[in-house]
C-alpha cells in the first residue's frame, strides 16, 4: 500500500529505527525488495536516482514501482533519488512519485536554498514530500570526497531547514556513495548535534558497507532513512557469478529468479540492521 514519505519517516523517527530506501534498477530488484519487506513486515522505500536513468529509464521504471506499491501488503513509498533539476523533479511528480530528493548539494548554499524552496512550493501543491541534501555526500572512489570539509555544518543545517521547510534532510558525516575502500568511521557527534538542533528526519546516503556499530548509532540518533544501492548490485552480481559457475545448463528464467533472490537477501540483511522488521 502507498504510504506517504512523511508518514513513514515520522514513525521511524519517533520509534528510532530506519526505513531502507533501496535503489531498484530492474524489475528483479523491485520484486526482491518488496518480497523482503513483506516477509519481514517492514515499511520500505523503493527509489531510482537520476544518474541511473540511462540504463533504468524513469518513465519505464515508474509503472513497475507504482504497481508494486499498490499491490504490496506493507507500506511502500516510491521516491526519486538525487533529482538534479527542477524539470526532472516535476517529471517524477507527474509520474506519481510520492517523494522527491532534490540534490543541490554541489551548489552554493543560497542557490541550493533557492532551488529547494521552489521545488518544495510545487511539491506542496501536488502533495509530494521533499528531501534535500546539505553538505556533500561524495563518491567513495574520489580522493577529493574523502575529506571532512564537505560534512554538513550544524548552523547551516538549521538555517537551511528553516528557509526551505523540507520534510527530510540528507547529511554528510563521512558517508560516501559506492564501494568504500575501507569501512568508514562516521562522525556520530556531528549527527547528534544536527539532530538535537533540528529534530527533523535525517537521511544517510551511501549505506552500503557501513559498519554495524555506525548503523546502530545512526538509527538511534535521528537517521530514519538509509539509502542502499551498491550492496544490492554486488549481491546480484555475486549470485549470478556463482550460478554460472555451478550450474551446468544455465537458463534465462532461472537467472531471473537468482536476481530476485539476491535482491531480496540483500534487502533483508539491511532491514534487520535498520530494525524496521515488524514495524509494518
Ligand atoms: P550506496 O550505493 O553507497 O549504497 O549509496 C546509495 C545511495 O546513497 C543512493 O542515493
PDB file of C-alpha atoms and ligand atoms in Angstrom:
ATOM      1  CA  UNK A   1       0.000   0.000   0.000  1.00  0.00           C
ATOM      2  CA  UNK A   2       1.093   3.545  -0.689  1.00  0.00           C
ATOM      3  CA  UNK A   3       2.046   5.425   2.454  1.00  0.00           C
ATOM      4  CA  UNK A   4       3.341   8.999   2.257  1.00  0.00           C
ATOM      5  CA  UNK A   5       7.078   9.546   2.792  1.00  0.00           C
ATOM      6  CA  UNK A   6       6.445  11.931   5.681  1.00  0.00           C
ATOM      7  CA  UNK A   7       4.288   9.405   7.479  1.00  0.00           C
ATOM      8  CA  UNK A   8       6.773   6.527   7.015  1.00  0.00           C
ATOM      9  CA  UNK A   9       9.620   8.697   8.303  1.00  0.00           C
ATOM     10  CA  UNK A  10       7.630  10.123  11.209  1.00  0.00           C
ATOM     11  CA  UNK A  11       7.026   6.662  12.631  1.00  0.00           C
ATOM     12  CA  UNK A  12      10.676   5.675  12.122  1.00  0.00           C
ATOM     13  CA  UNK A  13      11.925   8.893  13.722  1.00  0.00           C
ATOM     14  CA  UNK A  14       9.704   8.551  16.795  1.00  0.00           C
ATOM     15  CA  UNK A  15      10.438   4.864  17.253  1.00  0.00           C
ATOM     16  CA  UNK A  16      14.164   5.033  16.491  1.00  0.00           C
ATOM     17  CA  UNK A  17      14.520   2.748  13.522  1.00  0.00           C
ATOM     18  CA  UNK A  18      15.366   3.471   9.894  1.00  0.00           C
ATOM     19  CA  UNK A  19      13.472   2.650   6.742  1.00  0.00           C
ATOM     20  CA  UNK A  20      15.650   1.264   3.984  1.00  0.00           C
ATOM     21  CA  UNK A  21      15.484   3.169   0.704  1.00  0.00           C
ATOM     22  CA  UNK A  22      16.646   0.731  -1.938  1.00  0.00           C
ATOM     23  CA  UNK A  23      17.676   1.759  -5.440  1.00  0.00           C
ATOM     24  CA  UNK A  24      15.903  -0.647  -7.774  1.00  0.00           C
ATOM     25  CA  UNK A  25      17.312  -0.671 -11.285  1.00  0.00           C
ATOM     26  CA  UNK A  26      15.266  -3.557 -12.628  1.00  0.00           C
ATOM     27  CA  UNK A  27      12.050  -5.476 -12.242  1.00  0.00           C
ATOM     28  CA  UNK A  28      14.043  -8.169 -10.418  1.00  0.00           C
ATOM     29  CA  UNK A  29      15.410  -5.656  -7.883  1.00  0.00           C
ATOM     30  CA  UNK A  30      11.938  -4.257  -7.240  1.00  0.00           C
ATOM     31  CA  UNK A  31      10.342  -7.707  -6.882  1.00  0.00           C
ATOM     32  CA  UNK A  32      13.045  -8.888  -4.489  1.00  0.00           C
ATOM     33  CA  UNK A  33      12.834  -5.714  -2.396  1.00  0.00           C
ATOM     34  CA  UNK A  34       9.054  -5.880  -1.999  1.00  0.00           C
ATOM     35  CA  UNK A  35       9.179  -9.608  -1.193  1.00  0.00           C
ATOM     36  CA  UNK A  36      11.761  -8.866   1.520  1.00  0.00           C
ATOM     37  CA  UNK A  37       9.598  -6.133   3.040  1.00  0.00           C
ATOM     38  CA  UNK A  38       6.518  -8.352   3.030  1.00  0.00           C
ATOM     39  CA  UNK A  39       8.375 -11.260   4.580  1.00  0.00           C
ATOM     40  CA  UNK A  40       9.768  -9.071   7.382  1.00  0.00           C
ATOM     41  CA  UNK A  41       6.624  -6.931   7.720  1.00  0.00           C
ATOM     42  CA  UNK A  42       8.720  -3.830   7.190  1.00  0.00           C
ATOM     43  CA  UNK A  43       7.939  -0.498   5.558  1.00  0.00           C
ATOM     44  CA  UNK A  44      10.129   0.206   2.523  1.00  0.00           C
ATOM     45  CA  UNK A  45      11.106   2.994   0.158  1.00  0.00           C
ATOM     46  CA  UNK A  46      11.893   1.996  -3.426  1.00  0.00           C
ATOM     47  CA  UNK A  47      13.782   4.578  -5.406  1.00  0.00           C
ATOM     48  CA  UNK A  48      15.667   5.432  -8.563  1.00  0.00           C
ATOM     49  CA  UNK A  49      18.323   8.115  -8.985  1.00  0.00           C
ATOM     50  CA  UNK A  50      18.633  10.426 -11.977  1.00  0.00           C
ATOM     51  CA  UNK A  51      22.156   9.138 -12.751  1.00  0.00           C
ATOM     52  CA  UNK A  52      20.586   5.708 -13.176  1.00  0.00           C
ATOM     53  CA  UNK A  53      18.141   6.835 -15.899  1.00  0.00           C
ATOM     54  CA  UNK A  54      20.434   5.917 -18.838  1.00  0.00           C
ATOM     55  CA  UNK A  55      20.094   2.197 -18.041  1.00  0.00           C
ATOM     56  CA  UNK A  56      16.860   2.263 -15.978  1.00  0.00           C
ATOM     57  CA  UNK A  57      14.703   4.991 -17.517  1.00  0.00           C
ATOM     58  CA  UNK A  58      12.357   6.663 -15.059  1.00  0.00           C
ATOM     59  CA  UNK A  59       9.350   6.512 -17.403  1.00  0.00           C
ATOM     60  CA  UNK A  60       9.813   2.725 -17.780  1.00  0.00           C
ATOM     61  CA  UNK A  61      10.506   2.009 -14.110  1.00  0.00           C
ATOM     62  CA  UNK A  62       7.717   4.206 -12.672  1.00  0.00           C
ATOM     63  CA  UNK A  63       4.848   1.828 -13.590  1.00  0.00           C
ATOM     64  CA  UNK A  64       6.777  -1.095 -12.038  1.00  0.00           C
ATOM     65  CA  UNK A  65       7.326   0.855  -8.824  1.00  0.00           C
ATOM     66  CA  UNK A  66       3.774   2.142  -8.630  1.00  0.00           C
ATOM     67  CA  UNK A  67       2.144  -1.205  -9.268  1.00  0.00           C
ATOM     68  CA  UNK A  68       4.454  -2.828  -6.702  1.00  0.00           C
ATOM     69  CA  UNK A  69       3.490  -0.225  -4.109  1.00  0.00           C
ATOM     70  CA  UNK A  70      -0.236  -0.508  -4.774  1.00  0.00           C
ATOM     71  CA  UNK A  71      -0.254  -4.294  -4.515  1.00  0.00           C
ATOM     72  CA  UNK A  72       2.071  -4.657  -1.526  1.00  0.00           C
ATOM     73  CA  UNK A  73       0.653  -5.600   1.857  1.00  0.00           C
ATOM     74  CA  UNK A  74       3.096  -3.319   3.684  1.00  0.00           C
ATOM     75  CA  UNK A  75       3.711   0.485   3.494  1.00  0.00           C
ATOM     76  CA  UNK A  76       5.690   1.447   0.385  1.00  0.00           C
ATOM     77  CA  UNK A  77       6.876   4.839  -0.743  1.00  0.00           C
ATOM     78  CA  UNK A  78       8.028   5.470  -4.335  1.00  0.00           C
ATOM     79  CA  UNK A  79      10.835   8.018  -4.289  1.00  0.00           C
ATOM     80  CA  UNK A  80      13.031   9.891  -6.775  1.00  0.00           C
ATOM     81  CA  UNK A  81      16.627   9.829  -5.551  1.00  0.00           C
ATOM     82  CA  UNK A  82      19.051  12.674  -6.431  1.00  0.00           C
ATOM     83  CA  UNK A  83      16.873  14.677  -8.783  1.00  0.00           C
ATOM     84  CA  UNK A  84      19.297  17.140 -10.326  1.00  0.00           C
ATOM     85  CA  UNK A  85      16.947  19.705 -11.832  1.00  0.00           C
ATOM     86  CA  UNK A  86      13.504  21.167 -11.368  1.00  0.00           C
ATOM     87  CA  UNK A  87      12.469  19.583 -14.674  1.00  0.00           C
ATOM     88  CA  UNK A  88      13.359  16.053 -13.529  1.00  0.00           C
ATOM     89  CA  UNK A  89      11.635  16.551 -10.184  1.00  0.00           C
ATOM     90  CA  UNK A  90       8.430  17.748 -11.844  1.00  0.00           C
ATOM     91  CA  UNK A  91       8.539  14.849 -14.337  1.00  0.00           C
ATOM     92  CA  UNK A  92       8.761  12.429 -11.399  1.00  0.00           C
ATOM     93  CA  UNK A  93       5.865  14.132  -9.604  1.00  0.00           C
ATOM     94  CA  UNK A  94       3.733  13.790 -12.744  1.00  0.00           C
ATOM     95  CA  UNK A  95       4.595  10.073 -12.968  1.00  0.00           C
ATOM     96  CA  UNK A  96       3.279   9.503  -9.447  1.00  0.00           C
ATOM     97  CA  UNK A  97       6.436   9.501  -7.311  1.00  0.00           C
ATOM     98  CA  UNK A  98       5.294  10.346  -3.788  1.00  0.00           C
ATOM     99  CA  UNK A  99       8.506  11.975  -2.703  1.00  0.00           C
ATOM    100  CA  UNK A 100      11.473  13.585  -4.348  1.00  0.00           C
ATOM    101  CA  UNK A 101      15.029  14.185  -3.313  1.00  0.00           C
ATOM    102  CA  UNK A 102      16.304  17.361  -4.877  1.00  0.00           C
ATOM    103  CA  UNK A 103      20.088  17.386  -4.772  1.00  0.00           C
ATOM    104  CA  UNK A 104      21.538  20.876  -4.809  1.00  0.00           C
ATOM    105  CA  UNK A 105      24.463  19.924  -2.567  1.00  0.00           C
ATOM    106  CA  UNK A 106      27.075  20.942  -5.144  1.00  0.00           C
ATOM    107  CA  UNK A 107      25.668  24.454  -5.377  1.00  0.00           C
ATOM    108  CA  UNK A 108      26.500  27.418  -3.158  1.00  0.00           C
ATOM    109  CA  UNK A 109      24.253  27.464  -0.060  1.00  0.00           C
ATOM    110  CA  UNK A 110      21.938  30.277  -1.167  1.00  0.00           C
ATOM    111  CA  UNK A 111      21.407  28.723  -4.584  1.00  0.00           C
ATOM    112  CA  UNK A 112      20.691  25.323  -3.047  1.00  0.00           C
ATOM    113  CA  UNK A 113      18.136  27.029  -0.764  1.00  0.00           C
ATOM    114  CA  UNK A 114      16.529  28.945  -3.639  1.00  0.00           C
ATOM    115  CA  UNK A 115      16.126  25.853  -5.832  1.00  0.00           C
ATOM    116  CA  UNK A 116      14.954  23.627  -2.984  1.00  0.00           C
ATOM    117  CA  UNK A 117      12.348  26.209  -1.953  1.00  0.00           C
ATOM    118  CA  UNK A 118      10.971  26.379  -5.475  1.00  0.00           C
ATOM    119  CA  UNK A 119      10.638  22.586  -5.618  1.00  0.00           C
ATOM    120  CA  UNK A 120       9.012  22.490  -2.171  1.00  0.00           C
ATOM    121  CA  UNK A 121       6.465  25.085  -3.350  1.00  0.00           C
ATOM    122  CA  UNK A 122       5.458  22.950  -6.352  1.00  0.00           C
ATOM    123  CA  UNK A 123       5.554  19.718  -4.343  1.00  0.00           C
ATOM    124  CA  UNK A 124       3.197  21.074  -1.686  1.00  0.00           C
ATOM    125  CA  UNK A 125       0.578  21.797  -4.334  1.00  0.00           C
ATOM    126  CA  UNK A 126       0.807  18.186  -5.545  1.00  0.00           C
ATOM    127  CA  UNK A 127       1.013  16.541  -2.127  1.00  0.00           C
ATOM    128  CA  UNK A 128       4.571  15.338  -2.712  1.00  0.00           C
ATOM    129  CA  UNK A 129       7.190  15.298   0.072  1.00  0.00           C
ATOM    130  CA  UNK A 130      10.724  16.605  -0.304  1.00  0.00           C
ATOM    131  CA  UNK A 131      14.184  15.513   0.849  1.00  0.00           C
ATOM    132  CA  UNK A 132      17.163  17.783   0.227  1.00  0.00           C
ATOM    133  CA  UNK A 133      20.902  17.483   0.824  1.00  0.00           C
ATOM    134  CA  UNK A 134      23.268  19.729   2.703  1.00  0.00           C
ATOM    135  CA  UNK A 135      26.986  19.115   2.967  1.00  0.00           C
ATOM    136  CA  UNK A 136      28.126  16.838   0.215  1.00  0.00           C
ATOM    137  CA  UNK A 137      27.908  13.057   0.058  1.00  0.00           C
ATOM    138  CA  UNK A 138      30.665  12.343  -2.445  1.00  0.00           C
ATOM    139  CA  UNK A 139      31.944   9.178  -4.013  1.00  0.00           C
ATOM    140  CA  UNK A 140      33.999   6.522  -2.278  1.00  0.00           C
ATOM    141  CA  UNK A 141      36.334   6.298  -5.261  1.00  0.00           C
ATOM    142  CA  UNK A 142      37.142  10.016  -5.283  1.00  0.00           C
ATOM    143  CA  UNK A 143      40.042  11.162  -3.122  1.00  0.00           C
ATOM    144  CA  UNK A 144      38.690  14.710  -3.044  1.00  0.00           C
ATOM    145  CA  UNK A 145      35.499  13.492  -1.396  1.00  0.00           C
ATOM    146  CA  UNK A 146      37.279  11.724   1.471  1.00  0.00           C
ATOM    147  CA  UNK A 147      37.584  14.930   3.477  1.00  0.00           C
ATOM    148  CA  UNK A 148      35.713  16.415   6.406  1.00  0.00           C
ATOM    149  CA  UNK A 149      35.119  19.891   4.949  1.00  0.00           C
ATOM    150  CA  UNK A 150      32.212  18.505   2.951  1.00  0.00           C
ATOM    151  CA  UNK A 151      30.447  17.487   6.190  1.00  0.00           C
ATOM    152  CA  UNK A 152      27.111  19.131   6.986  1.00  0.00           C
ATOM    153  CA  UNK A 153      27.533  22.218   9.131  1.00  0.00           C
ATOM    154  CA  UNK A 154      25.206  22.366  12.174  1.00  0.00           C
ATOM    155  CA  UNK A 155      24.327  26.084  11.955  1.00  0.00           C
ATOM    156  CA  UNK A 156      23.806  25.838   8.218  1.00  0.00           C
ATOM    157  CA  UNK A 157      21.500  22.864   8.689  1.00  0.00           C
ATOM    158  CA  UNK A 158      19.210  24.895  10.984  1.00  0.00           C
ATOM    159  CA  UNK A 159      19.209  27.826   8.554  1.00  0.00           C
ATOM    160  CA  UNK A 160      18.578  25.551   5.542  1.00  0.00           C
ATOM    161  CA  UNK A 161      15.675  23.728   7.191  1.00  0.00           C
ATOM    162  CA  UNK A 162      14.054  26.979   8.353  1.00  0.00           C
ATOM    163  CA  UNK A 163      14.331  28.545   4.904  1.00  0.00           C
ATOM    164  CA  UNK A 164      13.224  25.561   2.810  1.00  0.00           C
ATOM    165  CA  UNK A 165      10.774  23.701   5.096  1.00  0.00           C
ATOM    166  CA  UNK A 166      11.888  20.334   3.666  1.00  0.00           C
ATOM    167  CA  UNK A 167      10.485  17.096   5.090  1.00  0.00           C
ATOM    168  CA  UNK A 168      13.836  15.320   5.496  1.00  0.00           C
ATOM    169  CA  UNK A 169      17.492  16.254   5.192  1.00  0.00           C
ATOM    170  CA  UNK A 170      20.323  14.127   3.811  1.00  0.00           C
ATOM    171  CA  UNK A 171      23.538  14.859   5.660  1.00  0.00           C
ATOM    172  CA  UNK A 172      27.232  14.247   5.131  1.00  0.00           C
ATOM    173  CA  UNK A 173      29.103  12.856   8.149  1.00  0.00           C
ATOM    174  CA  UNK A 174      31.763  10.772   6.437  1.00  0.00           C
ATOM    175  CA  UNK A 175      29.342   8.687   4.375  1.00  0.00           C
ATOM    176  CA  UNK A 176      30.081   8.266   0.673  1.00  0.00           C
ATOM    177  CA  UNK A 177      28.344   6.653  -2.284  1.00  0.00           C
ATOM    178  CA  UNK A 178      29.740   3.477  -3.812  1.00  0.00           C
ATOM    179  CA  UNK A 179      32.149   0.818  -2.648  1.00  0.00           C
ATOM    180  CA  UNK A 180      34.262   2.028   0.291  1.00  0.00           C
ATOM    181  CA  UNK A 181      37.967   1.235   0.145  1.00  0.00           C
ATOM    182  CA  UNK A 182      37.909   0.843   3.946  1.00  0.00           C
ATOM    183  CA  UNK A 183      34.958   0.784   6.354  1.00  0.00           C
ATOM    184  CA  UNK A 184      34.021   4.418   7.034  1.00  0.00           C
ATOM    185  CA  UNK A 185      34.102   5.961  10.501  1.00  0.00           C
ATOM    186  CA  UNK A 186      31.036   8.170  10.626  1.00  0.00           C
ATOM    187  CA  UNK A 187      31.088  11.348  12.693  1.00  0.00           C
ATOM    188  CA  UNK A 188      28.290  10.433  15.107  1.00  0.00           C
ATOM    189  CA  UNK A 189      28.915  13.504  17.241  1.00  0.00           C
ATOM    190  CA  UNK A 190      28.118  15.735  14.265  1.00  0.00           C
ATOM    191  CA  UNK A 191      24.985  13.700  13.627  1.00  0.00           C
ATOM    192  CA  UNK A 192      23.880  14.175  17.251  1.00  0.00           C
ATOM    193  CA  UNK A 193      24.443  17.929  17.017  1.00  0.00           C
ATOM    194  CA  UNK A 194      22.417  18.186  13.799  1.00  0.00           C
ATOM    195  CA  UNK A 195      19.646  16.034  15.273  1.00  0.00           C
ATOM    196  CA  UNK A 196      19.497  17.943  18.568  1.00  0.00           C
ATOM    197  CA  UNK A 197      19.322  21.246  16.769  1.00  0.00           C
ATOM    198  CA  UNK A 198      16.655  20.334  14.214  1.00  0.00           C
ATOM    199  CA  UNK A 199      14.547  17.361  15.310  1.00  0.00           C
ATOM    200  CA  UNK A 200      13.753  16.538  11.674  1.00  0.00           C
ATOM    201  CA  UNK A 201      14.033  13.129   9.961  1.00  0.00           C
ATOM    202  CA  UNK A 202      17.612  12.757   8.723  1.00  0.00           C
ATOM    203  CA  UNK A 203      18.810  10.620   5.827  1.00  0.00           C
ATOM    204  CA  UNK A 204      22.012   8.642   5.436  1.00  0.00           C
ATOM    205  CA  UNK A 205      23.135   8.156   1.850  1.00  0.00           C
ATOM    206  CA  UNK A 206      25.856   5.702   0.902  1.00  0.00           C
ATOM    207  CA  UNK A 207      24.553   2.965   3.200  1.00  0.00           C
ATOM    208  CA  UNK A 208      26.424   0.078   1.556  1.00  0.00           C
ATOM    209  CA  UNK A 209      29.479  -1.004   3.546  1.00  0.00           C
ATOM    210  CA  UNK A 210      28.694   0.929   6.745  1.00  0.00           C
ATOM    211  CA  UNK A 211      29.679  -0.863   9.963  1.00  0.00           C
ATOM    212  CA  UNK A 212      27.127  -2.490  12.272  1.00  0.00           C
ATOM    213  CA  UNK A 213      28.079  -0.038  15.055  1.00  0.00           C
ATOM    214  CA  UNK A 214      27.656   3.042  12.872  1.00  0.00           C
ATOM    215  CA  UNK A 215      24.282   1.853  11.588  1.00  0.00           C
ATOM    216  CA  UNK A 216      23.087   1.420  15.168  1.00  0.00           C
ATOM    217  CA  UNK A 217      24.395   4.831  16.256  1.00  0.00           C
ATOM    218  CA  UNK A 218      22.745   6.406  13.221  1.00  0.00           C
ATOM    219  CA  UNK A 219      19.303   4.947  13.736  1.00  0.00           C
ATOM    220  CA  UNK A 220      19.310   5.906  17.394  1.00  0.00           C
ATOM    221  CA  UNK A 221      20.289   9.493  16.632  1.00  0.00           C
ATOM    222  CA  UNK A 222      17.803  10.749  14.088  1.00  0.00           C
ATOM    223  CA  UNK A 223      18.657   8.874  10.881  1.00  0.00           C
ATOM    224  CA  UNK A 224      15.383   7.341   9.766  1.00  0.00           C
ATOM    225  CA  UNK A 225      16.025   6.706   6.066  1.00  0.00           C
ATOM    226  CA  UNK A 226      19.098   4.844   4.843  1.00  0.00           C
ATOM    227  CA  UNK A 227      19.879   4.601   1.129  1.00  0.00           C
ATOM    228  CA  UNK A 228      21.333   1.383  -0.206  1.00  0.00           C
ATOM    229  CA  UNK A 229      22.294   0.784  -3.841  1.00  0.00           C
ATOM    230  CA  UNK A 230      25.760  -0.725  -4.275  1.00  0.00           C
ATOM    231  CA  UNK A 231      25.165  -3.618  -1.851  1.00  0.00           C
ATOM    232  CA  UNK A 232      22.244  -4.870  -3.949  1.00  0.00           C
ATOM    233  CA  UNK A 233      24.237  -4.653  -7.165  1.00  0.00           C
ATOM    234  CA  UNK A 234      27.126  -6.565  -5.588  1.00  0.00           C
ATOM    235  CA  UNK A 235      24.763  -9.217  -4.199  1.00  0.00           C
ATOM    236  CA  UNK A 236      23.150  -9.796  -7.604  1.00  0.00           C
ATOM    237  CA  UNK A 237      26.485  -9.904  -9.425  1.00  0.00           C
ATOM    238  CA  UNK A 238      27.949 -12.380  -6.933  1.00  0.00           C
ATOM    239  CA  UNK A 239      24.874 -14.593  -7.097  1.00  0.00           C
ATOM    240  CA  UNK A 240      24.967 -14.693 -10.895  1.00  0.00           C
ATOM    241  CA  UNK A 241      28.689 -15.379 -10.922  1.00  0.00           C
ATOM    242  CA  UNK A 242      28.120 -18.343  -8.632  1.00  0.00           C
ATOM    243  CA  UNK A 243      25.132 -19.513 -10.689  1.00  0.00           C
ATOM    244  CA  UNK A 244      27.087 -19.573 -13.937  1.00  0.00           C
ATOM    245  CA  UNK A 245      29.997 -21.325 -12.257  1.00  0.00           C
ATOM    246  CA  UNK A 246      27.965 -24.047 -10.608  1.00  0.00           C
ATOM    247  CA  UNK A 247      25.087 -24.771 -12.990  1.00  0.00           C
ATOM    248  CA  UNK A 248      25.912 -26.902 -15.999  1.00  0.00           C
ATOM    249  CA  UNK A 249      22.869 -25.875 -18.011  1.00  0.00           C
ATOM    250  CA  UNK A 250      22.092 -22.228 -17.166  1.00  0.00           C
ATOM    251  CA  UNK A 251      18.895 -20.687 -18.493  1.00  0.00           C
ATOM    252  CA  UNK A 252      17.424 -17.201 -18.585  1.00  0.00           C
ATOM    253  CA  UNK A 253      14.389 -17.846 -16.394  1.00  0.00           C
ATOM    254  CA  UNK A 254      16.494 -19.345 -13.607  1.00  0.00           C
ATOM    255  CA  UNK A 255      18.866 -16.438 -13.929  1.00  0.00           C
ATOM    256  CA  UNK A 256      15.993 -14.009 -13.360  1.00  0.00           C
ATOM    257  CA  UNK A 257      14.966 -15.937 -10.241  1.00  0.00           C
ATOM    258  CA  UNK A 258      18.538 -15.713  -8.975  1.00  0.00           C
ATOM    259  CA  UNK A 259      18.455 -11.945  -9.436  1.00  0.00           C
ATOM    260  CA  UNK A 260      15.199 -11.601  -7.493  1.00  0.00           C
ATOM    261  CA  UNK A 261      16.551 -13.850  -4.742  1.00  0.00           C
ATOM    262  CA  UNK A 262      19.832 -11.956  -4.395  1.00  0.00           C
ATOM    263  CA  UNK A 263      17.999  -8.608  -4.260  1.00  0.00           C
ATOM    264  CA  UNK A 264      15.678  -9.980  -1.604  1.00  0.00           C
ATOM    265  CA  UNK A 265      18.534 -11.347   0.524  1.00  0.00           C
ATOM    266  CA  UNK A 266      20.435  -8.038   0.405  1.00  0.00           C
ATOM    267  CA  UNK A 267      17.341  -6.063   1.375  1.00  0.00           C
ATOM    268  CA  UNK A 268      16.505  -8.448   4.243  1.00  0.00           C
ATOM    269  CA  UNK A 269      20.038  -8.137   5.604  1.00  0.00           C
ATOM    270  CA  UNK A 270      19.774  -4.342   5.694  1.00  0.00           C
ATOM    271  CA  UNK A 271      16.239  -4.197   7.079  1.00  0.00           C
ATOM    272  CA  UNK A 272      17.326  -6.322  10.031  1.00  0.00           C
ATOM    273  CA  UNK A 273      20.219  -3.938  10.675  1.00  0.00           C
ATOM    274  CA  UNK A 274      17.878  -0.941  10.418  1.00  0.00           C
ATOM    275  CA  UNK A 275      15.412  -2.595  12.849  1.00  0.00           C
ATOM    276  CA  UNK A 276      12.469  -1.887  10.536  1.00  0.00           C
ATOM    277  CA  UNK A 277      11.286  -5.527  10.673  1.00  0.00           C
ATOM    278  CA  UNK A 278       7.903  -5.941  12.325  1.00  0.00           C
ATOM    279  CA  UNK A 279       7.156  -2.206  12.025  1.00  0.00           C
ATOM    280  CA  UNK A 280       4.614  -2.516   9.193  1.00  0.00           C
TER     281      UNK A 280
HETATM  282  P1  LIG B   1      25.397   3.179  -1.923  1.00  0.00           P
HETATM  283  O1  LIG B   1      25.436   2.811  -3.366  1.00  0.00           O
HETATM  284  O2  LIG B   1      26.740   3.532  -1.397  1.00  0.00           O
HETATM  285  O3  LIG B   1      24.666   2.206  -1.091  1.00  0.00           O
HETATM  286  O4  LIG B   1      24.584   4.557  -1.843  1.00  0.00           O
HETATM  287  C1  LIG B   1      23.234   4.586  -2.174  1.00  0.00           C
HETATM  288  C2  LIG B   1      22.703   5.961  -2.124  1.00  0.00           C
HETATM  289  O5  LIG B   1      23.021   6.731  -1.253  1.00  0.00           O
HETATM  290  C3  LIG B   1      21.762   6.347  -3.159  1.00  0.00           C
HETATM  291  O6  LIG B   1      21.376   7.676  -3.047  1.00  0.00           O
END
